[in-house]
mmCIF file of N, CA and C in Angstrom:
data_model
loop_
_atom_site.group_PDB
_atom_site.id
_atom_site.type_symbol
_atom_site.label_atom_id
_atom_site.label_comp_id
_atom_site.label_asym_id
_atom_site.label_seq_id
_atom_site.Cartn_x
_atom_site.Cartn_y
_atom_site.Cartn_z
ATOM 1 N N MET D 171 172.268 -36.359 215.625
ATOM 2 C CA MET D 171 173.474 -36.570 216.405
ATOM 3 C C MET D 171 173.142 -37.439 217.600
ATOM 4 N N ARG D 172 174.002 -38.459 217.688
ATOM 5 C CA ARG D 172 173.821 -39.383 218.850
ATOM 6 C C ARG D 172 174.474 -38.908 220.114
ATOM 7 N N PRO D 173 173.907 -39.280 221.258
ATOM 8 C CA PRO D 173 174.470 -38.829 222.587
ATOM 9 C C PRO D 173 175.860 -39.610 222.715
ATOM 10 N N PRO D 174 176.697 -39.044 223.598
ATOM 11 C CA PRO D 174 177.999 -39.715 223.794
ATOM 12 C C PRO D 174 177.910 -41.183 224.175
ATOM 13 N N HIS D 175 176.924 -41.591 224.847
ATOM 14 C CA HIS D 175 176.798 -42.942 225.265
ATOM 15 C C HIS D 175 176.129 -43.861 224.198
ATOM 16 N N GLY D 176 175.832 -43.206 223.056
ATOM 17 C CA GLY D 176 175.234 -43.990 221.892
ATOM 18 C C GLY D 176 173.825 -44.450 222.079
ATOM 19 N N GLY D 177 173.124 -43.872 223.087
ATOM 20 C CA GLY D 177 171.737 -44.239 223.347
ATOM 21 C C GLY D 177 171.556 -45.554 224.153
ATOM 22 N N VAL D 178 172.608 -46.062 224.756
ATOM 23 C CA VAL D 178 172.582 -47.345 225.422
ATOM 24 C C VAL D 178 171.538 -47.392 226.501
ATOM 25 N N PRO D 179 171.411 -46.457 227.432
ATOM 26 C CA PRO D 179 170.414 -46.502 228.375
ATOM 27 C C PRO D 179 168.976 -46.654 227.750
ATOM 28 N N GLY D 180 168.685 -45.891 226.744
ATOM 29 C CA GLY D 180 167.410 -45.999 226.047
ATOM 30 C C GLY D 180 167.192 -47.361 225.468
ATOM 31 N N ARG D 181 168.230 -47.836 224.827
ATOM 32 C CA ARG D 181 168.080 -49.198 224.161
ATOM 33 C C ARG D 181 167.884 -50.241 225.226
ATOM 34 N N VAL D 182 168.566 -50.179 226.332
ATOM 35 C CA VAL D 182 168.348 -51.149 227.411
ATOM 36 C C VAL D 182 166.911 -51.045 227.876
ATOM 37 N N GLY D 183 166.430 -49.857 228.177
ATOM 38 C CA GLY D 183 164.972 -49.680 228.515
ATOM 39 C C GLY D 183 163.975 -50.238 227.531
ATOM 40 N N LEU D 184 164.261 -50.043 226.304
ATOM 41 C CA LEU D 184 163.437 -50.537 225.225
ATOM 42 C C LEU D 184 163.442 -52.065 225.163
ATOM 43 N N ALA D 185 164.631 -52.641 225.353
ATOM 44 C CA ALA D 185 164.766 -54.097 225.407
ATOM 45 C C ALA D 185 164.044 -54.706 226.616
ATOM 46 N N PHE D 186 164.090 -54.013 227.697
ATOM 47 C CA PHE D 186 163.325 -54.406 228.871
ATOM 48 C C PHE D 186 161.873 -54.463 228.658
ATOM 49 N N LEU D 187 161.310 -53.347 228.010
ATOM 50 C CA LEU D 187 159.865 -53.365 227.733
ATOM 51 C C LEU D 187 159.514 -54.491 226.732
ATOM 52 N N ALA D 188 160.405 -54.796 225.758
ATOM 53 C CA ALA D 188 160.016 -55.939 224.919
ATOM 54 C C ALA D 188 160.039 -57.180 225.686
ATOM 55 N N TYR D 189 161.008 -57.427 226.611
ATOM 56 C CA TYR D 189 161.122 -58.563 227.397
ATOM 57 C C TYR D 189 159.853 -58.741 228.304
ATOM 58 N N ALA D 190 159.481 -57.643 228.884
ATOM 59 C CA ALA D 190 158.286 -57.623 229.767
ATOM 60 C C ALA D 190 156.951 -57.955 228.971
ATOM 61 N N ALA D 191 156.948 -57.590 227.726
ATOM 62 C CA ALA D 191 155.769 -57.774 226.896
ATOM 63 C C ALA D 191 155.407 -59.286 226.684
ATOM 64 N N VAL D 192 156.408 -60.154 226.923
ATOM 65 C CA VAL D 192 156.188 -61.613 226.738
ATOM 66 C C VAL D 192 156.342 -62.287 228.062
ATOM 67 N N ARG D 193 156.500 -61.626 229.136
ATOM 68 C CA ARG D 193 156.638 -62.258 230.469
ATOM 69 C C ARG D 193 155.565 -61.703 231.386
ATOM 70 N N PRO D 194 154.468 -62.401 231.619
ATOM 71 C CA PRO D 194 153.347 -61.931 232.433
ATOM 72 C C PRO D 194 153.806 -61.567 233.844
ATOM 73 N N ASP D 195 154.722 -62.268 234.409
ATOM 74 C CA ASP D 195 155.181 -61.974 235.780
ATOM 75 C C ASP D 195 155.905 -60.570 235.861
ATOM 76 N N VAL D 196 156.599 -60.265 234.815
ATOM 77 C CA VAL D 196 157.355 -59.009 234.799
ATOM 78 C C VAL D 196 156.322 -57.896 234.453
ATOM 79 N N THR D 197 155.413 -58.205 233.536
ATOM 80 C CA THR D 197 154.392 -57.219 233.150
ATOM 81 C C THR D 197 153.535 -56.799 234.365
ATOM 82 N N ALA D 198 153.206 -57.694 235.243
ATOM 83 C CA ALA D 198 152.412 -57.327 236.407
ATOM 84 C C ALA D 198 153.112 -56.343 237.248
ATOM 85 N N GLN D 199 154.424 -56.469 237.505
ATOM 86 C CA GLN D 199 155.265 -55.593 238.328
ATOM 87 C C GLN D 199 155.292 -54.217 237.541
ATOM 88 N N LEU D 200 155.589 -54.299 236.304
ATOM 89 C CA LEU D 200 155.694 -53.091 235.473
ATOM 90 C C LEU D 200 154.431 -52.275 235.437
ATOM 91 N N ARG D 201 153.280 -52.965 235.421
ATOM 92 C CA ARG D 201 152.009 -52.415 235.354
ATOM 93 C C ARG D 201 151.771 -51.494 236.643
ATOM 94 N N GLY D 202 152.180 -52.087 237.825
ATOM 95 C CA GLY D 202 152.024 -51.403 239.043
ATOM 96 C C GLY D 202 152.951 -50.173 239.121
ATOM 97 N N ASP D 203 154.183 -50.322 238.645
ATOM 98 C CA ASP D 203 155.168 -49.213 238.636
ATOM 99 C C ASP D 203 154.573 -48.119 237.793
ATOM 100 N N THR D 204 154.142 -48.523 236.602
ATOM 101 C CA THR D 204 153.562 -47.460 235.631
ATOM 102 C C THR D 204 152.385 -46.705 236.202
ATOM 103 N N ALA D 205 151.461 -47.494 236.929
ATOM 104 C CA ALA D 205 150.281 -46.835 237.541
ATOM 105 C C ALA D 205 150.772 -45.804 238.619
ATOM 106 N N ARG D 206 151.840 -46.165 239.431
ATOM 107 C CA ARG D 206 152.341 -45.228 240.437
ATOM 108 C C ARG D 206 152.898 -43.966 239.704
ATOM 109 N N LEU D 207 153.567 -44.192 238.641
ATOM 110 C CA LEU D 207 154.162 -43.018 237.935
ATOM 111 C C LEU D 207 153.098 -42.147 237.332
ATOM 112 N N VAL D 208 152.031 -42.759 236.793
ATOM 113 C CA VAL D 208 150.920 -41.980 236.251
ATOM 114 C C VAL D 208 150.272 -41.207 237.340
ATOM 115 N N ARG D 209 150.005 -41.824 238.455
ATOM 116 C CA ARG D 209 149.405 -41.058 239.590
ATOM 117 C C ARG D 209 150.345 -39.900 240.013
ATOM 118 N N TYR D 210 151.650 -40.086 240.079
ATOM 119 C CA TYR D 210 152.546 -39.038 240.539
ATOM 120 C C TYR D 210 152.482 -37.825 239.528
ATOM 121 N N VAL D 211 152.463 -38.114 238.260
ATOM 122 C CA VAL D 211 152.480 -37.069 237.220
ATOM 123 C C VAL D 211 151.102 -36.391 237.309
ATOM 124 N N ALA D 212 150.025 -37.186 237.459
ATOM 125 C CA ALA D 212 148.707 -36.608 237.640
ATOM 126 C C ALA D 212 148.639 -35.630 238.791
ATOM 127 N N ASP D 213 149.248 -36.018 239.885
ATOM 128 C CA ASP D 213 149.320 -35.160 241.084
ATOM 129 C C ASP D 213 150.037 -33.845 240.759
ATOM 130 N N LEU D 214 151.073 -33.935 239.880
ATOM 131 C CA LEU D 214 151.762 -32.682 239.497
ATOM 132 C C LEU D 214 150.835 -31.801 238.672
ATOM 133 N N VAL D 215 150.106 -32.428 237.786
ATOM 134 C CA VAL D 215 149.096 -31.666 236.944
ATOM 135 C C VAL D 215 148.133 -31.026 237.848
ATOM 136 N N ARG D 216 147.545 -31.762 238.842
ATOM 137 C CA ARG D 216 146.611 -31.241 239.803
ATOM 138 C C ARG D 216 147.217 -30.056 240.566
ATOM 139 N N ALA D 217 148.575 -30.172 240.957
ATOM 140 C CA ALA D 217 149.164 -29.111 241.710
ATOM 141 C C ALA D 217 149.242 -27.882 240.770
ATOM 142 N N GLY D 218 149.487 -28.096 239.537
ATOM 143 C CA GLY D 218 149.536 -26.932 238.570
ATOM 144 C C GLY D 218 148.186 -26.287 238.480
ATOM 145 N N GLN D 219 147.135 -27.160 238.413
ATOM 146 C CA GLN D 219 145.777 -26.619 238.335
ATOM 147 C C GLN D 219 145.450 -25.803 239.640
ATOM 148 N N GLY D 220 145.846 -26.330 240.757
ATOM 149 C CA GLY D 220 145.694 -25.590 242.025
ATOM 150 C C GLY D 220 146.397 -24.235 242.086
ATOM 151 N N ALA D 221 147.613 -24.214 241.382
ATOM 152 C CA ALA D 221 148.426 -22.938 241.360
ATOM 153 C C ALA D 221 148.061 -22.072 240.221
ATOM 154 N N ALA D 222 146.915 -22.453 239.520
ATOM 155 C CA ALA D 222 146.472 -21.660 238.403
ATOM 156 C C ALA D 222 147.425 -21.597 237.219
ATOM 157 N N THR D 223 148.349 -22.601 237.150
ATOM 158 C CA THR D 223 149.296 -22.731 235.970
ATOM 159 C C THR D 223 148.789 -23.932 235.061
ATOM 160 N N GLY D 224 147.938 -24.770 235.623
ATOM 161 C CA GLY D 224 147.376 -25.888 234.899
ATOM 162 C C GLY D 224 146.074 -25.606 234.305
ATOM 163 N N ARG D 225 145.814 -26.060 233.149
ATOM 164 C CA ARG D 225 144.494 -25.772 232.504
ATOM 165 C C ARG D 225 143.423 -26.608 233.267
ATOM 166 N N SER D 226 142.461 -25.928 233.746
ATOM 167 C CA SER D 226 141.417 -26.492 234.590
ATOM 168 C C SER D 226 140.538 -27.608 233.894
ATOM 169 N N ARG D 227 140.425 -27.534 232.521
ATOM 170 C CA ARG D 227 139.603 -28.474 231.835
ATOM 171 C C ARG D 227 140.352 -29.761 231.530
ATOM 172 N N VAL D 228 141.662 -29.785 231.839
ATOM 173 C CA VAL D 228 142.430 -31.041 231.552
ATOM 174 C C VAL D 228 142.181 -32.046 232.626
ATOM 175 N N ASP D 229 141.982 -33.302 232.219
ATOM 176 C CA ASP D 229 141.802 -34.394 233.119
ATOM 177 C C ASP D 229 143.217 -34.841 233.517
ATOM 178 N N PRO D 230 143.566 -34.725 234.796
ATOM 179 C CA PRO D 230 144.987 -35.042 235.211
ATOM 180 C C PRO D 230 145.502 -36.412 234.869
ATOM 181 N N GLU D 231 144.591 -37.473 235.121
ATOM 182 C CA GLU D 231 144.981 -38.855 234.781
ATOM 183 C C GLU D 231 145.240 -39.031 233.280
ATOM 184 N N ALA D 232 144.335 -38.512 232.423
ATOM 185 C CA ALA D 232 144.541 -38.614 231.053
ATOM 186 C C ALA D 232 145.745 -37.863 230.524
ATOM 187 N N ALA D 233 145.913 -36.633 231.055
ATOM 188 C CA ALA D 233 147.121 -35.889 230.691
ATOM 189 C C ALA D 233 148.414 -36.528 231.084
ATOM 190 N N ALA D 234 148.385 -37.159 232.246
ATOM 191 C CA ALA D 234 149.597 -37.876 232.764
ATOM 192 C C ALA D 234 149.920 -39.052 231.843
ATOM 193 N N ALA D 235 148.984 -39.847 231.614
ATOM 194 C CA ALA D 235 149.176 -41.011 230.711
ATOM 195 C C ALA D 235 149.598 -40.560 229.307
ATOM 196 N N GLY D 236 149.013 -39.528 228.852
ATOM 197 C CA GLY D 236 149.411 -39.051 227.481
ATOM 198 C C GLY D 236 150.838 -38.490 227.478
ATOM 199 N N LEU D 237 151.076 -37.825 228.527
ATOM 200 C CA LEU D 237 152.463 -37.181 228.614
ATOM 201 C C LEU D 237 153.560 -38.314 228.702
ATOM 202 N N LEU D 238 153.304 -39.283 229.496
ATOM 203 C CA LEU D 238 154.284 -40.408 229.635
ATOM 204 C C LEU D 238 154.420 -41.150 228.357
ATOM 205 N N ALA D 239 153.271 -41.410 227.647
ATOM 206 C CA ALA D 239 153.408 -42.093 226.449
ATOM 207 C C ALA D 239 154.091 -41.248 225.322
ATOM 208 N N THR D 240 153.822 -39.937 225.421
ATOM 209 C CA THR D 240 154.609 -39.081 224.458
ATOM 210 C C THR D 240 156.043 -39.182 224.710
ATOM 211 N N MET D 241 156.413 -39.129 225.917
ATOM 212 C CA MET D 241 157.905 -39.174 226.284
ATOM 213 C C MET D 241 158.522 -40.561 225.827
ATOM 214 N N GLU D 242 157.761 -41.630 226.033
ATOM 215 C CA GLU D 242 158.223 -42.983 225.527
ATOM 216 C C GLU D 242 158.472 -42.890 224.039
ATOM 217 N N GLY D 243 157.469 -42.397 223.336
ATOM 218 C CA GLY D 243 157.579 -42.338 221.871
ATOM 219 C C GLY D 243 158.683 -41.452 221.415
ATOM 220 N N LEU D 244 158.815 -40.291 222.066
ATOM 221 C CA LEU D 244 159.947 -39.372 221.710
ATOM 222 C C LEU D 244 161.301 -40.085 221.956
ATOM 223 N N GLY D 245 161.369 -40.892 222.993
ATOM 224 C CA GLY D 245 162.603 -41.544 223.306
ATOM 225 C C GLY D 245 162.949 -42.562 222.194
ATOM 226 N N ILE D 246 162.006 -43.295 221.655
ATOM 227 C CA ILE D 246 162.206 -44.200 220.562
ATOM 228 C C ILE D 246 162.593 -43.423 219.352
ATOM 229 N N TYR D 247 161.960 -42.310 219.045
ATOM 230 C CA TYR D 247 162.333 -41.521 217.870
ATOM 231 C C TYR D 247 163.735 -40.975 217.995
ATOM 232 N N LEU D 248 164.204 -40.620 219.209
ATOM 233 C CA LEU D 248 165.511 -40.158 219.417
ATOM 234 C C LEU D 248 166.481 -41.271 219.214
ATOM 235 N N LEU D 249 166.164 -42.444 219.730
ATOM 236 C CA LEU D 249 167.083 -43.643 219.565
ATOM 237 C C LEU D 249 167.329 -43.972 218.123
ATOM 238 N N ASN D 250 166.256 -43.848 217.356
ATOM 239 C CA ASN D 250 166.349 -44.246 215.904
ATOM 240 C C ASN D 250 166.843 -43.103 215.037
ATOM 241 N N GLY D 251 167.037 -41.933 215.597
ATOM 242 C CA GLY D 251 167.508 -40.809 214.807
ATOM 243 C C GLY D 251 166.464 -40.125 213.968
ATOM 244 N N HIS D 252 165.209 -40.408 214.296
ATOM 245 C CA HIS D 252 164.150 -39.774 213.522
ATOM 246 C C HIS D 252 163.943 -38.261 213.945
ATOM 247 N N LEU D 253 164.422 -37.967 215.197
ATOM 248 C CA LEU D 253 164.279 -36.601 215.648
ATOM 249 C C LEU D 253 165.570 -36.244 216.235
ATOM 250 N N THR D 254 165.936 -34.936 216.168
ATOM 251 C CA THR D 254 167.054 -34.423 216.897
ATOM 252 C C THR D 254 166.653 -34.193 218.349
ATOM 253 N N PRO D 255 167.569 -34.019 219.292
ATOM 254 C CA PRO D 255 167.196 -33.647 220.627
ATOM 255 C C PRO D 255 166.344 -32.390 220.689
ATOM 256 N N GLU D 256 166.697 -31.367 219.821
ATOM 257 C CA GLU D 256 165.942 -30.112 219.843
ATOM 258 C C GLU D 256 164.600 -30.325 219.347
ATOM 259 N N GLN D 257 164.348 -31.207 218.344
ATOM 260 C CA GLN D 257 162.995 -31.460 217.857
ATOM 261 C C GLN D 257 162.166 -32.218 218.854
ATOM 262 N N ALA D 258 162.768 -33.099 219.601
ATOM 263 C CA ALA D 258 162.058 -33.820 220.640
ATOM 264 C C ALA D 258 161.651 -32.909 221.721
ATOM 265 N N LEU D 259 162.598 -32.046 222.153
ATOM 266 C CA LEU D 259 162.305 -31.013 223.198
ATOM 267 C C LEU D 259 161.161 -30.132 222.834
ATOM 268 N N ALA D 260 161.180 -29.679 221.496
ATOM 269 C CA ALA D 260 159.997 -28.828 221.021
ATOM 270 C C ALA D 260 158.697 -29.577 221.017
ATOM 271 N N ALA D 261 158.769 -30.885 220.678
ATOM 272 C CA ALA D 261 157.569 -31.647 220.713
ATOM 273 C C ALA D 261 157.053 -31.846 222.185
ATOM 274 N N LEU D 262 157.932 -32.119 223.082
ATOM 275 C CA LEU D 262 157.519 -32.233 224.474
ATOM 276 C C LEU D 262 156.988 -30.888 224.991
ATOM 277 N N ASP D 263 157.653 -29.859 224.703
ATOM 278 C CA ASP D 263 157.198 -28.469 225.073
ATOM 279 C C ASP D 263 155.729 -28.174 224.572
ATOM 280 N N ALA D 264 155.511 -28.646 223.325
ATOM 281 C CA ALA D 264 154.180 -28.403 222.769
ATOM 282 C C ALA D 264 153.127 -29.236 223.539
ATOM 283 N N GLN D 265 153.435 -30.450 223.908
ATOM 284 C CA GLN D 265 152.533 -31.240 224.723
ATOM 285 C C GLN D 265 152.308 -30.658 226.131
ATOM 286 N N LEU D 266 153.377 -30.131 226.743
ATOM 287 C CA LEU D 266 153.289 -29.569 227.985
ATOM 288 C C LEU D 266 152.368 -28.245 227.971
ATOM 289 N N SER D 267 152.449 -27.563 226.904
ATOM 290 C CA SER D 267 151.665 -26.323 226.707
ATOM 291 C C SER D 267 150.174 -26.638 226.532
ATOM 292 N N LEU D 268 149.825 -27.869 226.253
ATOM 293 C CA LEU D 268 148.391 -28.274 226.230
ATOM 294 C C LEU D 268 147.873 -28.500 227.629
ATOM 295 N N ILE D 269 148.761 -28.761 228.482
ATOM 296 C CA ILE D 269 148.452 -29.088 229.909
ATOM 297 C C ILE D 269 148.613 -27.900 230.846
ATOM 298 N N PHE D 270 149.609 -27.132 230.592
ATOM 299 C CA PHE D 270 149.859 -25.950 231.463
ATOM 300 C C PHE D 270 149.817 -24.601 230.727
ATOM 301 N N GLU D 271 149.346 -23.608 231.453
ATOM 302 C CA GLU D 271 149.291 -22.293 230.877
ATOM 303 C C GLU D 271 150.746 -21.716 230.839
ATOM 304 N N ARG D 272 150.908 -20.783 229.886
ATOM 305 C CA ARG D 272 152.270 -20.169 229.844
ATOM 306 C C ARG D 272 152.072 -18.723 230.461
ATOM 307 N N HIS D 273 152.960 -18.396 231.385
ATOM 308 C CA HIS D 273 152.906 -17.095 231.979
ATOM 309 C C HIS D 273 154.297 -16.380 231.780
ATOM 310 N N PRO D 274 154.271 -15.122 231.397
ATOM 311 C CA PRO D 274 155.486 -14.445 231.164
ATOM 312 C C PRO D 274 156.309 -14.267 232.401
#
């Protein structure tokens, strides 16, 4: 099932990434933005580790990069109809459970 907007925001984002792949000037800016996002998510993982909800053996930077890459891939699978939103959410939840402990 497609979202009401037909996936337009995701398609625009994907088109931008394809554009950036062939434009070094755009890629440089995008690389910096991505690095900041990875650091932000890594800080969230560290905060979870400090609160005893994050798995202590997980490397925060690697977990952040993997989580963001997973989300990008799931977005593409959703756009192409390979996964339903429920399947994508279950896949994301599975990845999060590798990083964070579950507490009742």
